[in-house]
Short mmCIF file of C-alpha atoms and ligand atoms in Angstrom, two decimals:
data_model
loop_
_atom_site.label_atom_id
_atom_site.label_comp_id
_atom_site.label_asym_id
_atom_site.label_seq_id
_atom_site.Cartn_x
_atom_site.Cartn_y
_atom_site.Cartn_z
CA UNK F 1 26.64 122.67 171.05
CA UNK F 2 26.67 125.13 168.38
CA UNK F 3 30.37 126.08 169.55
CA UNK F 4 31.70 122.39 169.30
CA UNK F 5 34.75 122.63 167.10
CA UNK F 6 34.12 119.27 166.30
CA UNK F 7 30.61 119.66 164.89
CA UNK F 8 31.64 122.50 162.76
CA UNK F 9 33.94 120.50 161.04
CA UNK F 10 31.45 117.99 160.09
CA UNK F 11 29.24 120.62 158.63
CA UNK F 12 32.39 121.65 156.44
CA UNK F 13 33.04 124.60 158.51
CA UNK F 14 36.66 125.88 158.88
CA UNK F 15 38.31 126.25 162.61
CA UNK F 16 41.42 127.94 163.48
CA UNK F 17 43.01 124.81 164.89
CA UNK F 18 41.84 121.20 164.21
CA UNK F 19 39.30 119.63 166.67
CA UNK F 20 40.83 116.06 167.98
CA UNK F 21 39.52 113.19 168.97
CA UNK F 22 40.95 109.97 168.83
CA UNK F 23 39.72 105.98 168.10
CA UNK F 24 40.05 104.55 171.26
CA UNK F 25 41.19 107.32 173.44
CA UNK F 26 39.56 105.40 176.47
CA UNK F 27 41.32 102.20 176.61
CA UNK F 28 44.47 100.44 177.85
CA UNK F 29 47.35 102.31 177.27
CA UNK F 30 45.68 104.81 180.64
CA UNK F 31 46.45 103.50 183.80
CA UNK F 32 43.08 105.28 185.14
CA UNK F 33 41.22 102.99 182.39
CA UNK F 34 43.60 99.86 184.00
CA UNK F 35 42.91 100.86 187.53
CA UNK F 36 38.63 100.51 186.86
CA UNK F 37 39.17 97.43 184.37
CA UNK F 38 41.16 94.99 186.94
CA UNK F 39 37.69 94.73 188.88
CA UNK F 40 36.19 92.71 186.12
CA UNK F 41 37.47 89.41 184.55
CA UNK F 42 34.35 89.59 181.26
CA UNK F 43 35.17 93.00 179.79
CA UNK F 44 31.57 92.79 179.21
CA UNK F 45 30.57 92.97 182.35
CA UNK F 46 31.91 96.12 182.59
CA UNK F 47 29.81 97.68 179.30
CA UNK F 48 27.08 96.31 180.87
CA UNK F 49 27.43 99.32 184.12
CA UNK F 50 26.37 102.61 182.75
CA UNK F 51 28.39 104.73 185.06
CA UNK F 52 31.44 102.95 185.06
CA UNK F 53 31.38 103.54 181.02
CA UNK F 54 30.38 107.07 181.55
CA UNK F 55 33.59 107.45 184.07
CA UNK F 56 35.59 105.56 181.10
CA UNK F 57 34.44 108.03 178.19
CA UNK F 58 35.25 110.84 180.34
CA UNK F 59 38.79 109.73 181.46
CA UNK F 60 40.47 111.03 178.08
CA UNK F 61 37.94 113.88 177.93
CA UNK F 62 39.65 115.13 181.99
CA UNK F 63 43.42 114.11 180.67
CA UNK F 64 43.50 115.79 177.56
CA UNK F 65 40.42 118.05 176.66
CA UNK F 66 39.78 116.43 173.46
CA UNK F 67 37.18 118.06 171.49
CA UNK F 68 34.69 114.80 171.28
CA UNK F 69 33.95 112.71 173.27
CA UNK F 70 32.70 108.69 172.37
CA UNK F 71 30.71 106.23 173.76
CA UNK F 72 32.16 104.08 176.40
CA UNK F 73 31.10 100.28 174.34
CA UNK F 74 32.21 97.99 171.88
CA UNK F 75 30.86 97.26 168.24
CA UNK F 76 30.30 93.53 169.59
CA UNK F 77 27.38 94.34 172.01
CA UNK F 78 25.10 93.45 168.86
CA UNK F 79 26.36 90.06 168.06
CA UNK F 80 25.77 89.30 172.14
CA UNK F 81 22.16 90.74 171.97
CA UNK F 82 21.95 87.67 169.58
CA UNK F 83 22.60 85.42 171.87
CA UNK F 84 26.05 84.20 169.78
CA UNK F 85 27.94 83.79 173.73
CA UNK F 86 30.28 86.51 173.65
CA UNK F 87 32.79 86.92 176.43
CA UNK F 88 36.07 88.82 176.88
CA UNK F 89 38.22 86.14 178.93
CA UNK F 90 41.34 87.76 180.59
CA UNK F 91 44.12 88.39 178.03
CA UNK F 92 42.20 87.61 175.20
CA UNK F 93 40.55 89.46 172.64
CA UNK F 94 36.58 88.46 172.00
CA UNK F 95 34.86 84.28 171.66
CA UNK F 96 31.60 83.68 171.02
CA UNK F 97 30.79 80.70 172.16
CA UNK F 98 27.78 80.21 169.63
CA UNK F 99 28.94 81.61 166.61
CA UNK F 100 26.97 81.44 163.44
CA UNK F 101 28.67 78.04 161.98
CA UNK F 102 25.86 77.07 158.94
CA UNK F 103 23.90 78.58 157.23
CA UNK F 104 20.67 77.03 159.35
CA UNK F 105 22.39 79.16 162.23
CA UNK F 106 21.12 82.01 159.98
CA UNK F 107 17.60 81.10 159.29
CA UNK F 108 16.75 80.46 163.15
CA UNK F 109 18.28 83.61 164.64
CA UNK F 110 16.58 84.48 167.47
CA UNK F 111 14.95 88.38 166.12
CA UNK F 112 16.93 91.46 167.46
CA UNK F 113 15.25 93.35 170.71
CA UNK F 114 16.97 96.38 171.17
CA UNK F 115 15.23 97.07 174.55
CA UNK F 116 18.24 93.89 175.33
CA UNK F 117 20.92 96.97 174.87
CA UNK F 118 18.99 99.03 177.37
CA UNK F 119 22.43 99.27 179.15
CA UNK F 120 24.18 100.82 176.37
CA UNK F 121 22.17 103.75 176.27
CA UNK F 122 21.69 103.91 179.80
CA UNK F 123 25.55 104.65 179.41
CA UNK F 124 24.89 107.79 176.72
CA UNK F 125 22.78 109.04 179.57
CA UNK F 126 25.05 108.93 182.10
CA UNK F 127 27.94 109.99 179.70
CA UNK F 128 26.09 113.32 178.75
CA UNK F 129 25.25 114.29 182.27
CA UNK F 130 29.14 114.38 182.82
CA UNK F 131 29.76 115.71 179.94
CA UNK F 132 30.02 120.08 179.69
CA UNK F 133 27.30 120.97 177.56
CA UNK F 134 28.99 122.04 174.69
CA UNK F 135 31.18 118.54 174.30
CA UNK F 136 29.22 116.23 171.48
CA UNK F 137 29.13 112.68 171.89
CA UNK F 138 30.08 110.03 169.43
CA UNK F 139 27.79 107.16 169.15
CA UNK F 140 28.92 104.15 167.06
CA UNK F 141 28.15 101.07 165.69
CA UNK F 142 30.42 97.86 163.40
CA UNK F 143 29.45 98.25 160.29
CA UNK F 144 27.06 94.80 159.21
CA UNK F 145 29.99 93.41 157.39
CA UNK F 146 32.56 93.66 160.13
CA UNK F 147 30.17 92.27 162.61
CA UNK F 148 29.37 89.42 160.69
CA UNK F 149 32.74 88.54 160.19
CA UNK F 150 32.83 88.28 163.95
CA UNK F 151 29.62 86.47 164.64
CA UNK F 152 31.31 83.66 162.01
CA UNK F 153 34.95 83.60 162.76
CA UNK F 154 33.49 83.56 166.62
CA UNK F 155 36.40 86.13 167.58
CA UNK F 156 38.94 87.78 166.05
CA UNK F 157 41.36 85.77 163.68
CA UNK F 158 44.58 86.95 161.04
CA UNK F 159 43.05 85.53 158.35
CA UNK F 160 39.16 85.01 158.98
CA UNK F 161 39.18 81.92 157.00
CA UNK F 162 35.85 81.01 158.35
CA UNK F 163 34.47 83.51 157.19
CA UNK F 164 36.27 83.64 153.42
CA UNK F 165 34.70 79.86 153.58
CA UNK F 166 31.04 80.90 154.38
CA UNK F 167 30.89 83.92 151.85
CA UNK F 168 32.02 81.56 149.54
CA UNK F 169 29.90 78.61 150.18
CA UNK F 170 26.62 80.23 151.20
CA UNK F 171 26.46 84.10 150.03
CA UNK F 172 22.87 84.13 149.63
CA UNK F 173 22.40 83.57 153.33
CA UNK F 174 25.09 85.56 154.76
CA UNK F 175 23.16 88.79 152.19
CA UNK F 176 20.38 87.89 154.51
CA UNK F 177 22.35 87.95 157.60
CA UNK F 178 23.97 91.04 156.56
CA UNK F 179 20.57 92.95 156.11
CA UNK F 180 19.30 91.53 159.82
CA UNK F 181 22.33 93.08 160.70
CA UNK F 182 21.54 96.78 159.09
CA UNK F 183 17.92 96.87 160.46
CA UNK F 184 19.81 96.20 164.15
CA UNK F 185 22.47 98.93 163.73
CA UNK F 186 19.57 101.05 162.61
CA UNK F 187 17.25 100.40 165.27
CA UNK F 188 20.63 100.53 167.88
CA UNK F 189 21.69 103.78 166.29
CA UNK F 190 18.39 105.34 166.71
CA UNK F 191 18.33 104.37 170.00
CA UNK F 192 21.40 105.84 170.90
CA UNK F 193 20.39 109.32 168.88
CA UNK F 194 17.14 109.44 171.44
CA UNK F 195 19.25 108.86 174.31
CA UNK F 196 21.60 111.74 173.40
CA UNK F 197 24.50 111.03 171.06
CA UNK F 198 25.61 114.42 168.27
CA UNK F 199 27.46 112.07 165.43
CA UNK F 200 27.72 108.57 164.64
CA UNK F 201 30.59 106.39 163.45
CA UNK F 202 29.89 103.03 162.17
CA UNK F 203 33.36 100.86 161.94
CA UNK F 204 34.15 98.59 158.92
CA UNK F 205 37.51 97.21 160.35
CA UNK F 206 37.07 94.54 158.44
CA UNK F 207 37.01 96.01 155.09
CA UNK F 208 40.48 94.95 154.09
CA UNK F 209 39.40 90.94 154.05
CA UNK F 210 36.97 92.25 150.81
CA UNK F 211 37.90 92.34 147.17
CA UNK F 212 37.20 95.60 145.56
CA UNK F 213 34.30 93.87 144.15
CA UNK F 214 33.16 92.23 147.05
CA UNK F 215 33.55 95.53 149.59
CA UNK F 216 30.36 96.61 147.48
CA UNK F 217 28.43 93.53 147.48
CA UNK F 218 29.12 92.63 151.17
CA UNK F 219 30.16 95.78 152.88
CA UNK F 220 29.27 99.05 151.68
CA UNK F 221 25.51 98.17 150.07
CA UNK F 222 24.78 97.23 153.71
CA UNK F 223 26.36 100.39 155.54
CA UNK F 224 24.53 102.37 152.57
CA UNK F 225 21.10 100.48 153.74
CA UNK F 226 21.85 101.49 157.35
CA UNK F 227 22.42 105.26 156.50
CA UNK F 228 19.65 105.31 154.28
CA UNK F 229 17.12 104.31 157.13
CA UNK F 230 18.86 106.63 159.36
CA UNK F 231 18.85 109.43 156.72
CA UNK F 232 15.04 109.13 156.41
CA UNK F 233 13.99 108.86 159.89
CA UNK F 234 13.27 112.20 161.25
CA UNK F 235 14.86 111.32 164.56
CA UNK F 236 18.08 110.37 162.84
CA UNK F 237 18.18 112.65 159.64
CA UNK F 238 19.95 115.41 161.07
CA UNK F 239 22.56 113.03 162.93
CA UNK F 240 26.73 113.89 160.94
CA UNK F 241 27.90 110.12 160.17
CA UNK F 242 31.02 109.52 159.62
CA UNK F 243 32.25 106.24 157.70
CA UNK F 244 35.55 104.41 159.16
CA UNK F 245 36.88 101.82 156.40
CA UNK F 246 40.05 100.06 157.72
CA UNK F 247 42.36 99.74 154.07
CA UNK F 248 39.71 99.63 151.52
CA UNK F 249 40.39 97.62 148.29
CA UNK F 250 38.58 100.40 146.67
CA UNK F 251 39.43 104.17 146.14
CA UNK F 252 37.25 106.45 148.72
CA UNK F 253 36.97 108.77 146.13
CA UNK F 254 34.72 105.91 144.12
CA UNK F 255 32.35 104.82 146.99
CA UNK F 256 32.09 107.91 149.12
CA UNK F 257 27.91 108.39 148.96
CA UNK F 258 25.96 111.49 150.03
CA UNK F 259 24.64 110.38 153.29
CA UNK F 260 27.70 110.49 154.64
CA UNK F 261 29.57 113.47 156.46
CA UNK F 262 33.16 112.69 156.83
CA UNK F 263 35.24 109.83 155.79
CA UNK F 264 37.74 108.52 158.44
CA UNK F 265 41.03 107.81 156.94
CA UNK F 266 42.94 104.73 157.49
CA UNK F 267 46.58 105.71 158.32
CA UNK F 268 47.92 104.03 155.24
CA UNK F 269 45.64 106.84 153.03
CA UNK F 270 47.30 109.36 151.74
CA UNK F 271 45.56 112.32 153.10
CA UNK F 272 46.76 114.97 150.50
CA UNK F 273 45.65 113.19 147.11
CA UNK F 274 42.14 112.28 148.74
CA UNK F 275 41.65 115.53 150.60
CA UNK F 276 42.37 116.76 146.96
CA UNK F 277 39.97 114.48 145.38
CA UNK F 278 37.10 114.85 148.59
CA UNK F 279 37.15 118.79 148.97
CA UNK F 280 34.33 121.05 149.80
CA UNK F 281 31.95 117.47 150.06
CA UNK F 282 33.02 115.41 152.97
CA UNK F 283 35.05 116.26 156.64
CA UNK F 284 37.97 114.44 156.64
CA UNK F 285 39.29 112.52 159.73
CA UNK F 286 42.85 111.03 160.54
CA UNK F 287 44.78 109.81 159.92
CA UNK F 288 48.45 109.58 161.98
CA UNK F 289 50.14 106.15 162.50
CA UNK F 290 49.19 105.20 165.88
CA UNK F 291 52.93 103.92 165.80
CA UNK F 292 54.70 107.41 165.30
CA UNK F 293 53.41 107.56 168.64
CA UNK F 294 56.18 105.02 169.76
CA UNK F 295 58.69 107.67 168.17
CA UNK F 296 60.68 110.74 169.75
CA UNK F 297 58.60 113.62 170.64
CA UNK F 298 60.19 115.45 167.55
CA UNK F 299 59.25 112.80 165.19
CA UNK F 300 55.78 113.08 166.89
CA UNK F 301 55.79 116.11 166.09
CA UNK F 302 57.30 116.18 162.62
CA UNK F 303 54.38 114.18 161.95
CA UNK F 304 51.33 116.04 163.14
CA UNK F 305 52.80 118.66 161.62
CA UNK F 306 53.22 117.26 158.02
CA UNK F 307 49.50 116.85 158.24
CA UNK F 308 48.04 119.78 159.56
CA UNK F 309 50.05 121.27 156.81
CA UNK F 310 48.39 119.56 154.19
CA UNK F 311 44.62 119.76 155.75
CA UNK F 312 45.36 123.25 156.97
CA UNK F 313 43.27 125.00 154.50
CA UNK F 314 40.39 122.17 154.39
CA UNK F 315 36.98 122.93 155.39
CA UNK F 316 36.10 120.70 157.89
CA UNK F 317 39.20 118.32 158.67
CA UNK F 318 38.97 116.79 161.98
CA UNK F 319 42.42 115.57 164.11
CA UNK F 320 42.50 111.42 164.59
CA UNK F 321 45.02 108.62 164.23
CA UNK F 322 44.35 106.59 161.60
CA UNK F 323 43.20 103.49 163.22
CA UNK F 324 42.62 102.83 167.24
CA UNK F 325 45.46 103.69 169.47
CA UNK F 326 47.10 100.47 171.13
CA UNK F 327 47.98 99.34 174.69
CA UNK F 328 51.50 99.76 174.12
CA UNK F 329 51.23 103.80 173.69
CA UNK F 330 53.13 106.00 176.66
CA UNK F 331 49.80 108.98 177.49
CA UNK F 332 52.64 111.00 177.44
CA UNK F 333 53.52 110.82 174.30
CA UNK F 334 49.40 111.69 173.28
CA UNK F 335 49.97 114.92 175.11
CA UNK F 336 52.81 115.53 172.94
CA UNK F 337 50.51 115.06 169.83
CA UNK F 338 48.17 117.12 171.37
CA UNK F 339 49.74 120.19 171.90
CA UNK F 340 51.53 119.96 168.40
CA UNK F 341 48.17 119.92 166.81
CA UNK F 342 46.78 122.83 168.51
CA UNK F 343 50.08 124.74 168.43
O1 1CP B 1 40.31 93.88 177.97
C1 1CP B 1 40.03 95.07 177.74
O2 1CP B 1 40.37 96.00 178.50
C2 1CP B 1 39.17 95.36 176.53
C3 1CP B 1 39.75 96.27 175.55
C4 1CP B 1 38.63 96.91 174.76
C5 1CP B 1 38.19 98.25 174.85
C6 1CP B 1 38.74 99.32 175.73
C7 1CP B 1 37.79 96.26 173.82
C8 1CP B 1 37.81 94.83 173.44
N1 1CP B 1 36.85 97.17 173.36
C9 1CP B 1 37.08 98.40 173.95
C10 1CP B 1 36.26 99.61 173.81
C11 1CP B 1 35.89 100.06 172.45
N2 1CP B 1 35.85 99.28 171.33
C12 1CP B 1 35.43 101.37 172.12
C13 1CP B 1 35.19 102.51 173.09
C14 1CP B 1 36.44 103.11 173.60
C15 1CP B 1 36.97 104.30 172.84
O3 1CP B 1 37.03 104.27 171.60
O4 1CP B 1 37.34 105.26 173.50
C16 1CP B 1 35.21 101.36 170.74
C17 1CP B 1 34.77 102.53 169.88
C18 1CP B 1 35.45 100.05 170.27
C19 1CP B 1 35.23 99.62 168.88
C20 1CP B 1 35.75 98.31 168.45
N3 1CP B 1 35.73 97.10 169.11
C21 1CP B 1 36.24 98.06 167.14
C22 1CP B 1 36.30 99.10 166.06
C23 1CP B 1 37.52 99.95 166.16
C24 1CP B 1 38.80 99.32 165.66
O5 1CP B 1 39.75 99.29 166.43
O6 1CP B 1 38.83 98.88 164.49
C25 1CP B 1 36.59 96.70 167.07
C26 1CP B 1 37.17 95.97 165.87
C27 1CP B 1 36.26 96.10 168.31
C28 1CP B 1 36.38 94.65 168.66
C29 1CP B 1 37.25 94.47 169.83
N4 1CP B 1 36.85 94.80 171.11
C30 1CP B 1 37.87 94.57 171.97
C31 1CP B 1 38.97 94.04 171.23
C32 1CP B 1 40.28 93.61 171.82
C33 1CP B 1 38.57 94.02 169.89
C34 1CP B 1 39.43 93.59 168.70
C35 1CP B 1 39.38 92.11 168.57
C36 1CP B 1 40.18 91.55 167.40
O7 1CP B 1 39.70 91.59 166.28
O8 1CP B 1 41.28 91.06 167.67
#
């Protein structure tokens, strides 16, 4: 493991080319990841069979040889441990079917049992025994604040009014919510760091609904919380994290804290002024416009090029697209990207 590309970045070590990964490089844009998905209506269902998500996480892995691999999941798999009704109909994105609609709804939870996502790190098994040796594994988690946003909009939404309306009506309660939610990504994380993940990524892809104010109150106090318990667990201490905020109202230069590894750049960042401002303390991930990916191969190139540039003499900068890639992407054209970054 000590060769991984990927995990020297994260300790700030330099590598001749940059190691690439991508947010969700298994997914729908590969017909292999079509061809397994059209035997389940509940998408799931399918998280819910440990080798069929090991056989997901390594179809990118056998198409491109990426330099990480993650976790075949979803960030919602803790919502549905708490019983909120979570299904993925056909052609839709998630609905809960329970969501947390007062704030009573918060006070009777049923308590988190992690032994409920048993199949989730049956998966990390199964993913590592495929894996070579020498490939980490990404385990992830939402961050609190993005998963409650879920569990009270009950799916995804444009605006999340629902949710605007709760934090505005009962914040005291959704604070307690929030911190239920940090002791479950803990306890989840952990779990998946015994089972055999290398690095963890907690999402906030959320974090653009929050004021610059409010990101602090309601988002990163609770991700802070979770790395905390993770940074003084001995199983977990050791474990690169790497933060993910999706637009941040707030300069990552003013809430980037010290348990965290890398920072994950959104693709509307601009990755020279903050790799300026981040240098020599954090890896730095991203952070392409999935969309340039709808472009010619020589504007794909162009692109990836105009970034390695600027990263080229950072210690520790790690390949990704700045958010997840999306259904409507050609493989083809990820190839192309590929082979411009390692050229
Ligand atoms: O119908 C289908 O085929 C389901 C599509 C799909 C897939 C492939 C969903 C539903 N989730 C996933 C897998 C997934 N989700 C992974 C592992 C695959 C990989 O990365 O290679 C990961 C890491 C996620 C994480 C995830 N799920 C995030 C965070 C990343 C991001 O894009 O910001 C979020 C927000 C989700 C929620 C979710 N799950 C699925 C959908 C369609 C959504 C978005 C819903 C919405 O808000 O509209």
């Amino acid at each position: 493991m000590n060769s991984s590309k990927f995990l020297k970045a994260l300790n700030l070590q330099s590598n001749t080319t940059p190691p690439v990964w991508f947010m969700r490089q298994a997914g729908r844009y590969l017909p292999e990841y079509q061809e397994i998905r059209k035997n389940y209506t509940n998408f799931l269902d399918m998280c819910k069979q440990p080798e069929t998500c090991a056989e997901l996480a390594l179809q990118p892995i056998d198409r491109y040889g990426l330099d990480a691999s993650i976790l075949f999941s979803d960030i919602l798999t803790i919502p549905d441990a708490f019983n909120l009704g979570l299904a993925f109909h056909e052609g839709e994105g998630p609905k809960f079917s329970n969501p947390i609609s007062s704030a009573e709804d918060i006070n009777h939870l049923d308590a988190f049992d992690v032994n409920t996502l048993d199949y989730v790190f049956k998966a990390v098994e199964e993913t590592k025994k495929l894996l070579p040796k020498d490939l980490p594994l990404i385990g992830f988690c939402g961050s609190p604040w993005t998963l409650a946003a879920y569990s009270i909009e009950g799916g995804g939404s444009k605006d999340f009014y629902k949710t605007k309306s709760f934090m505005k009506h009962h914040p005291a309660e959704l604070q307690k919510f929030l911190e239920i939610l940090s002791n479950a990504c803990y306890e989840y994380l952990r779990q998946q760091v015994l089972s055999g993940v290398n690095a963890i990524q907690i999402f906030d892809s959320w974090a653009d609904l929050l004021s610059e104010t409010d990101l602090e109150i309601y988002s990163l106090q609770y991700s802070k919380m979770l790395t905390q318990l993770l940074k003084t667990d001995p199983v977990t201490s050791n474990i690169p994290i790497i933060l993910f905020e999706k637009a941040p109202n707030k300069k990552i230069i003013d809430f980037a804290y010290e348990d965290l590894s890398c920072i994950s750049l959104h693709w509307q960042e601009d990755i020279l002024t903050i790799s300026n401002e981040l240098s020599g303390r954090f890896a730095i991930q991203g952070n392409l416009n999935p969309k340039v990916l709808l472009e010619t191969d020589q504007s794909i190139y162009e692109e990836v090029k105009k970034i390695c540039t600027i990263m080229k003499e950072y210690p520790g900068y790690i390949f990704n697209l700045g958010h997840g890639i999306t259904p409507d992407i050609d493989p083809e054209k990820v190839k192309i990207m590929i082979d411009a970054i390692r050229e």
